[in-house]
mmCIF file of C-alpha atoms and ligand atoms in Angstrom:
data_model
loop_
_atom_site.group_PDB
_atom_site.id
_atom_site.type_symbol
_atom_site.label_atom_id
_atom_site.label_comp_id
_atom_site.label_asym_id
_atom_site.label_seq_id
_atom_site.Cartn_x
_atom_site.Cartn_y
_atom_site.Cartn_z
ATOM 1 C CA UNK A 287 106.879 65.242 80.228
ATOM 2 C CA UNK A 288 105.457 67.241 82.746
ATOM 3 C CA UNK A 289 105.756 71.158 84.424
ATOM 4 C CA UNK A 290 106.335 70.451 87.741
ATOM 5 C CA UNK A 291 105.285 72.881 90.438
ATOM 6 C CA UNK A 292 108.186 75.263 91.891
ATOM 7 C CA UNK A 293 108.588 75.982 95.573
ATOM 8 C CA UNK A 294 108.793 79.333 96.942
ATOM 9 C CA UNK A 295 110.183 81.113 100.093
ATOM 10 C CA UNK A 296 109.016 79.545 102.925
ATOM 11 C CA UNK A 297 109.038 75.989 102.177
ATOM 12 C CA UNK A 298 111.506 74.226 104.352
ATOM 13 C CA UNK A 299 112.691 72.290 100.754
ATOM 14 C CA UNK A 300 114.454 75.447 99.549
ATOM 15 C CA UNK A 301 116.441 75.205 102.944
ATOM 16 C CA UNK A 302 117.953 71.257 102.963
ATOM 17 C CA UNK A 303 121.009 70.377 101.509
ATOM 18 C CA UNK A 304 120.947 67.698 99.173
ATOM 19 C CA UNK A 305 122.449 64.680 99.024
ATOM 20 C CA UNK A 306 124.730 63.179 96.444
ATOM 21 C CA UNK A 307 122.870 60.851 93.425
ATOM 22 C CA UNK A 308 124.052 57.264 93.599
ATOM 23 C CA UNK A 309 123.153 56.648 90.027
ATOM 24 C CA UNK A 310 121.362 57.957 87.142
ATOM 25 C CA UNK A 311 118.424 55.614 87.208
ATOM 26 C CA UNK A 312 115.369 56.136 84.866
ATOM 27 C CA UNK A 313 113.609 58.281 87.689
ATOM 28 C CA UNK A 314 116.805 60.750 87.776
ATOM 29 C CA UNK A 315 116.406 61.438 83.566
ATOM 30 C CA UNK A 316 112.660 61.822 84.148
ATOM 31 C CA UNK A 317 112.733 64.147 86.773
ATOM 32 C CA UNK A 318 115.741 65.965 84.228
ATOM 33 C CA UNK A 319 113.298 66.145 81.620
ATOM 34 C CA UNK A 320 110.234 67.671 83.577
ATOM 35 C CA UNK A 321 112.860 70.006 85.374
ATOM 36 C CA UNK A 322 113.782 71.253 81.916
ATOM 37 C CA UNK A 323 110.056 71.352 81.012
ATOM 38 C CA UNK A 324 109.323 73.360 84.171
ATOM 39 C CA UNK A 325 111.949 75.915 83.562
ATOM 40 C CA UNK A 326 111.364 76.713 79.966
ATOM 41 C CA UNK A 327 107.438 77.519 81.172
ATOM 42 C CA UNK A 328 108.942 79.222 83.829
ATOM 43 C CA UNK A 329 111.051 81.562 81.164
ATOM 44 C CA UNK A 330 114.147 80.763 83.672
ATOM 45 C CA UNK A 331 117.698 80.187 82.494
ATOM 46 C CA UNK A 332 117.927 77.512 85.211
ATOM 47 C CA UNK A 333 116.627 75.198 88.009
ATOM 48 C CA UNK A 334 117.038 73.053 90.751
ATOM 49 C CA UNK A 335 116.072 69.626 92.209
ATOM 50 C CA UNK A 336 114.695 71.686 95.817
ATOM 51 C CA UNK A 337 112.762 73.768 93.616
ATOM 52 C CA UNK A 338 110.336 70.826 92.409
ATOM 53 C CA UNK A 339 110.381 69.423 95.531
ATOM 54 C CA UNK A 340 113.269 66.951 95.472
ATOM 55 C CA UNK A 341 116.419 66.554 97.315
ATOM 56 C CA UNK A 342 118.560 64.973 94.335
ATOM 57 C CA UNK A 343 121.446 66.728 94.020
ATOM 58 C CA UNK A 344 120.527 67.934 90.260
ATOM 59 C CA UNK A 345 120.389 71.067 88.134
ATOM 60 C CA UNK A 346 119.474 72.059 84.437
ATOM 61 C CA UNK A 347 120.059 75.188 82.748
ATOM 62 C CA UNK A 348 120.016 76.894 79.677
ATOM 63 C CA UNK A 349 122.228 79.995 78.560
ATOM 64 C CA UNK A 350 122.324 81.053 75.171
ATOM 65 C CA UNK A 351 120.466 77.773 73.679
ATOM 66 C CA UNK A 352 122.856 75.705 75.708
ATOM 67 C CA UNK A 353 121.145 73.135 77.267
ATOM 68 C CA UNK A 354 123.033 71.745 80.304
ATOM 69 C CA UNK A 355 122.122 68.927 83.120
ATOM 70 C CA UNK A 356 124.176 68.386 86.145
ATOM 71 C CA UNK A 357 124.184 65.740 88.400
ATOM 72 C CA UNK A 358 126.601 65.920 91.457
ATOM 73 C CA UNK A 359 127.451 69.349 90.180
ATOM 74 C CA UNK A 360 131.175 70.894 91.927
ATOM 75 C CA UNK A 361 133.129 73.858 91.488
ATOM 76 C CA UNK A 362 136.851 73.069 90.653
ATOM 77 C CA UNK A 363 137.784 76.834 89.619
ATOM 78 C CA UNK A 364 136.872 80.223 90.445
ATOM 79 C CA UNK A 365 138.221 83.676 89.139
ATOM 80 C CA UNK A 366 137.175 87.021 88.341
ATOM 81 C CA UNK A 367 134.222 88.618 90.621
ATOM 82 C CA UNK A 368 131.437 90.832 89.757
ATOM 83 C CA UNK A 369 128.362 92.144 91.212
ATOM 84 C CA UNK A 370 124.964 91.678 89.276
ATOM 85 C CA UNK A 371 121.128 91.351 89.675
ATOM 86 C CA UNK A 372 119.834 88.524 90.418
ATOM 87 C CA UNK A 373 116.054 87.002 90.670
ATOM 88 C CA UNK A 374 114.871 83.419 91.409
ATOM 89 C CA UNK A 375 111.828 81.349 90.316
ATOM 90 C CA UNK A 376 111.519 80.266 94.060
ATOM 91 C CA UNK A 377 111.427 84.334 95.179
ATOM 92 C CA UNK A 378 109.356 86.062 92.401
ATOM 93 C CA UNK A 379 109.084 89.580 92.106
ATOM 94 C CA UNK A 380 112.756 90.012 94.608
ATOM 95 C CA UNK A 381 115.700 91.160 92.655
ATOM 96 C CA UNK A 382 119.355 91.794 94.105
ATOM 97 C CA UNK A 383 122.761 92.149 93.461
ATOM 98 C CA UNK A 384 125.063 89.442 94.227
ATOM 99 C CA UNK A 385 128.840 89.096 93.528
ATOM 100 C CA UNK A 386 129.594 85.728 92.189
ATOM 101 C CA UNK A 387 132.828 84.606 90.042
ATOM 102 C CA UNK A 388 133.158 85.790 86.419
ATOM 103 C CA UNK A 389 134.265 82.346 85.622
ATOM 104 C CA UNK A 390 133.926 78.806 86.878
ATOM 105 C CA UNK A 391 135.089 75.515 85.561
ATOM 106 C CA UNK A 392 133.123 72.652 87.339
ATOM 107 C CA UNK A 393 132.494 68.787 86.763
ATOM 108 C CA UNK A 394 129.232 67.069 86.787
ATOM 109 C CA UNK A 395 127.817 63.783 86.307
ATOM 110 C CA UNK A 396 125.704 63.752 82.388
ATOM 111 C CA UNK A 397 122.659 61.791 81.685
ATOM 112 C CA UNK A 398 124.653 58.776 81.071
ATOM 113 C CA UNK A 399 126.408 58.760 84.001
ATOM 114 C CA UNK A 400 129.429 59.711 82.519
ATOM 115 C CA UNK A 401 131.875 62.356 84.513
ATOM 116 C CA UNK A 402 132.254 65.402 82.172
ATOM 117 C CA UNK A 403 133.481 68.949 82.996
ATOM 118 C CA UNK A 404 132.155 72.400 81.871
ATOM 119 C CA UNK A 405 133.826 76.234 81.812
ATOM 120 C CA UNK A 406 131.729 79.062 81.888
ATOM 121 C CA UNK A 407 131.562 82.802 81.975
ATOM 122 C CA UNK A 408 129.370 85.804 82.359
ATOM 123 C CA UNK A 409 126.137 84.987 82.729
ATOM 124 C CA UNK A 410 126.310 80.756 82.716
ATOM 125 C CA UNK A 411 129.167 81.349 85.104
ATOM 126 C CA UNK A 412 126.756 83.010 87.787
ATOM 127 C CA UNK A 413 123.565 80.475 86.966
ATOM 128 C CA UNK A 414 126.045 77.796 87.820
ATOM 129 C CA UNK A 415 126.990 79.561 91.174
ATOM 130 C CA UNK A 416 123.263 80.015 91.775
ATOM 131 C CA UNK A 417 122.130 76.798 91.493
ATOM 132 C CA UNK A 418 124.993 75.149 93.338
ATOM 133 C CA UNK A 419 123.664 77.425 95.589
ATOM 134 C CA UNK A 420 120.122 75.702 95.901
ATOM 135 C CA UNK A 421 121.921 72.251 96.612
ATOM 136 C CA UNK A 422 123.344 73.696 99.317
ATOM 137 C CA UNK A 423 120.244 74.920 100.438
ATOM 138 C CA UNK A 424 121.259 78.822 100.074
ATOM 139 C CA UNK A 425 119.709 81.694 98.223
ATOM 140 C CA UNK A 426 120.870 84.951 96.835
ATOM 141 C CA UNK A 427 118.869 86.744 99.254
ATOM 142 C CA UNK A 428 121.589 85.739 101.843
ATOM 143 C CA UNK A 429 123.677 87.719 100.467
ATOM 144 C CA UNK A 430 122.073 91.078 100.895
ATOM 145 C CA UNK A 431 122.841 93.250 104.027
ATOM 146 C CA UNK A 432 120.719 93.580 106.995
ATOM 147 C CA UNK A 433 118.675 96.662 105.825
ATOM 148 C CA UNK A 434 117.716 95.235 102.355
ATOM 149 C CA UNK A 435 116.542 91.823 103.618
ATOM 150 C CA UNK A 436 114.252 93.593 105.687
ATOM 151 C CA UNK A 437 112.855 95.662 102.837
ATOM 152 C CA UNK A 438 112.659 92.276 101.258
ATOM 153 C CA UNK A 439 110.777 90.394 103.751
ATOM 154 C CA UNK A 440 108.402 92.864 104.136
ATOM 155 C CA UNK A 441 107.792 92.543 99.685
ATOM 156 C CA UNK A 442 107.692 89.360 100.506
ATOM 157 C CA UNK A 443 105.372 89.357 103.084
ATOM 158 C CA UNK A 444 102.673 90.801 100.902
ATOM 159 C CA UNK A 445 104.071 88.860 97.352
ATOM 160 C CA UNK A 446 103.595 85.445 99.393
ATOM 161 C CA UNK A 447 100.136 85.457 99.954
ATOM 162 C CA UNK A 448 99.670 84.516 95.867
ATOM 163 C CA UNK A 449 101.795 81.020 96.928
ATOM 164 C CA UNK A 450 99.216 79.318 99.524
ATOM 165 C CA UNK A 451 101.384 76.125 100.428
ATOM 166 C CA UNK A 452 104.189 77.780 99.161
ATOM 167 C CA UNK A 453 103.792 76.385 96.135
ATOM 168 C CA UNK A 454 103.879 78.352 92.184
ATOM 169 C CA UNK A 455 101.757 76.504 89.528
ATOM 170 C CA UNK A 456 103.267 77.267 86.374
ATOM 171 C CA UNK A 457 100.950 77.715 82.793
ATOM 172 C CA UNK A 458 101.824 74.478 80.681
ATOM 173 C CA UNK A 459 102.640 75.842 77.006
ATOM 174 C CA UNK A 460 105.289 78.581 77.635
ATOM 175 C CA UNK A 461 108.189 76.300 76.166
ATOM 176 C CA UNK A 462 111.458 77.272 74.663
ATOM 177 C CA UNK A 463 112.445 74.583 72.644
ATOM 178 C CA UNK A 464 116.049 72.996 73.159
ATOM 179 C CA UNK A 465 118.663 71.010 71.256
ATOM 180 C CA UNK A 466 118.828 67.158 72.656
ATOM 181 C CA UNK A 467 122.669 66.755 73.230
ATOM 182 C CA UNK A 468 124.537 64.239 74.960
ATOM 183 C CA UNK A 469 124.774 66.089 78.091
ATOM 184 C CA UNK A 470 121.158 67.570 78.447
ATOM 185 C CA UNK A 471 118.032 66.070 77.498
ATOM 186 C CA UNK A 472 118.181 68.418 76.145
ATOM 187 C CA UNK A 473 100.611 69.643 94.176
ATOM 188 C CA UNK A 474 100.247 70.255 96.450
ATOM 189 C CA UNK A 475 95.974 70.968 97.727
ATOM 190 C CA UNK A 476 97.801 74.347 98.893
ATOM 191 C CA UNK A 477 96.603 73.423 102.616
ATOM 192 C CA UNK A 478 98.735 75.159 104.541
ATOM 193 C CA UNK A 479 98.324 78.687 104.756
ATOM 194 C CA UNK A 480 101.661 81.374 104.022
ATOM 195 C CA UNK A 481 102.949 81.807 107.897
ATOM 196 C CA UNK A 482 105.693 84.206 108.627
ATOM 197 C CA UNK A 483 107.741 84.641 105.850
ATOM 198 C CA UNK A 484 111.454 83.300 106.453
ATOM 199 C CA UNK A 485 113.600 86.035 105.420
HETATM 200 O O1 LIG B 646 117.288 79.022 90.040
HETATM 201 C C1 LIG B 646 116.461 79.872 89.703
HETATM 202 O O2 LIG B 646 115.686 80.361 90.511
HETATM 203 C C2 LIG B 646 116.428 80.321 88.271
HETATM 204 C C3 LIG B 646 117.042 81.708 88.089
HETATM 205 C C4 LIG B 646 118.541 81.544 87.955
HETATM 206 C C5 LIG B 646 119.373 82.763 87.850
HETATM 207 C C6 LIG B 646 120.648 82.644 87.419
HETATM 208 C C7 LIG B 646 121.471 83.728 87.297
HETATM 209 C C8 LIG B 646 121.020 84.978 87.603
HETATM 210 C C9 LIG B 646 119.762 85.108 88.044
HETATM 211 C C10 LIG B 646 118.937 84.012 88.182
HETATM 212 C C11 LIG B 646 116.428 82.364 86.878
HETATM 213 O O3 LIG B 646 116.321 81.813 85.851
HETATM 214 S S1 LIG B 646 115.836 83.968 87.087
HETATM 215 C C12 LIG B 646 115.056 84.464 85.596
HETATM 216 C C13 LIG B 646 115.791 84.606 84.325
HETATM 217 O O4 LIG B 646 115.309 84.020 83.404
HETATM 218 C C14 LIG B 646 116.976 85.443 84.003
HETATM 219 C C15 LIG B 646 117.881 85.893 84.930
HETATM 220 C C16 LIG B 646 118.980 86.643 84.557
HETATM 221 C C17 LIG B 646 119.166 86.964 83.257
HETATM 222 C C18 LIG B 646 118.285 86.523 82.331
HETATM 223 C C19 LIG B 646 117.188 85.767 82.687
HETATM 224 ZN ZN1 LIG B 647 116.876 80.424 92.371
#
């Protein structure tokens, strides 16, 4: 198992939208397992695929000790809405509200390549929405208005320069430890310099 280094703001990763997963092959459940790995040492409640640097369409998080992987992750139902704060591992130190669905039901792919579906509320409900998000190559700080995102990119300006190669090396050791269940497994030289940031 390994942390994997995240990808912040300004890599073109965070932008792509990723493709379906033909199969869960041996590489898919590794790259599951260091995704987890990354995230607990990361003290996130979830992460995805773009994040590390891939394009599969794959997500893992963990709400309340719940453990979840997704592979081919879609919404089937939506209800409710509320506005809440958000931050992502990809954006550190940025925090804003977004209005997301109070509750989602959605299907996913599991480790075995078996179809299995999921409802969630509250808090799961909006880390699904946000890492859906990622695989669509979106981030919450598209939803802000005009005159926050340019407070933002101006935080971000300065906050960047700590990501040469827009990349975040995570501290190995910082793990929360996580049930195995059925459906969860529970760098970059930094040569390129921050340019613009993208906001
Ligand atoms: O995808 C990511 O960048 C991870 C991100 C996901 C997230 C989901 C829902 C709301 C906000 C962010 C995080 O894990 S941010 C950090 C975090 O651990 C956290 C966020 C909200 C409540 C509790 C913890
Ligand atoms: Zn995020």
């Amino acid at each position: 198992m390994a942390v994997l280094d995240i990808r912040v703001l300004g890599d073109p990763i965070l932008r792509e939208r990723t493709a379906p997963t033909p199969a869960v092959t041996e590489d898919v459940r590794e790259l599951v397992e260091n995704m987890f790995e990354t995230m607990y040492a990361a003290e996130g409640i979830g992460l995805a695929a773009p994040q590390v640097g891939r394009t599969e369409r794959v997500f893992v998080m963990d709400v309340d000790e719940n453990p979840l992987a997704l592979i081919n992750p879609e919404i089937l139902q939506k209800e409710g809405s509320e506005r809440a704060e958000e931050g992502c591992l990809s954006i550190p130190e940025i925090f804003g509200d977004v209005e997301r669905a109070t509750r989602v039901v959605a299907r996913a792919i599991d480790l075995e390549g078996k179809p299995f579906e999921v409802e969630m509320t509250g808090l799961a409900a909006r880390c699904i929405q946000h890492e859906l998000d990622h695989l669509d190559g979106k981030l919450f700080i598209d939803y802000m208005s005009l005159i926050k995102r340019k407070f933002t990119s101006r935080k971000w300006e300065k906050e960047a320069v700590n990501y040469p190669g827009f990349v975040r090396k995570l501290e190995p050791g910082k793990s929360r430890s996580h049930r195995v269940r059925s459906r969860a497994t529970t760098s970059s030289d930094g040569a390129r310099a921050p340019s613009e940031p993208e906001l």
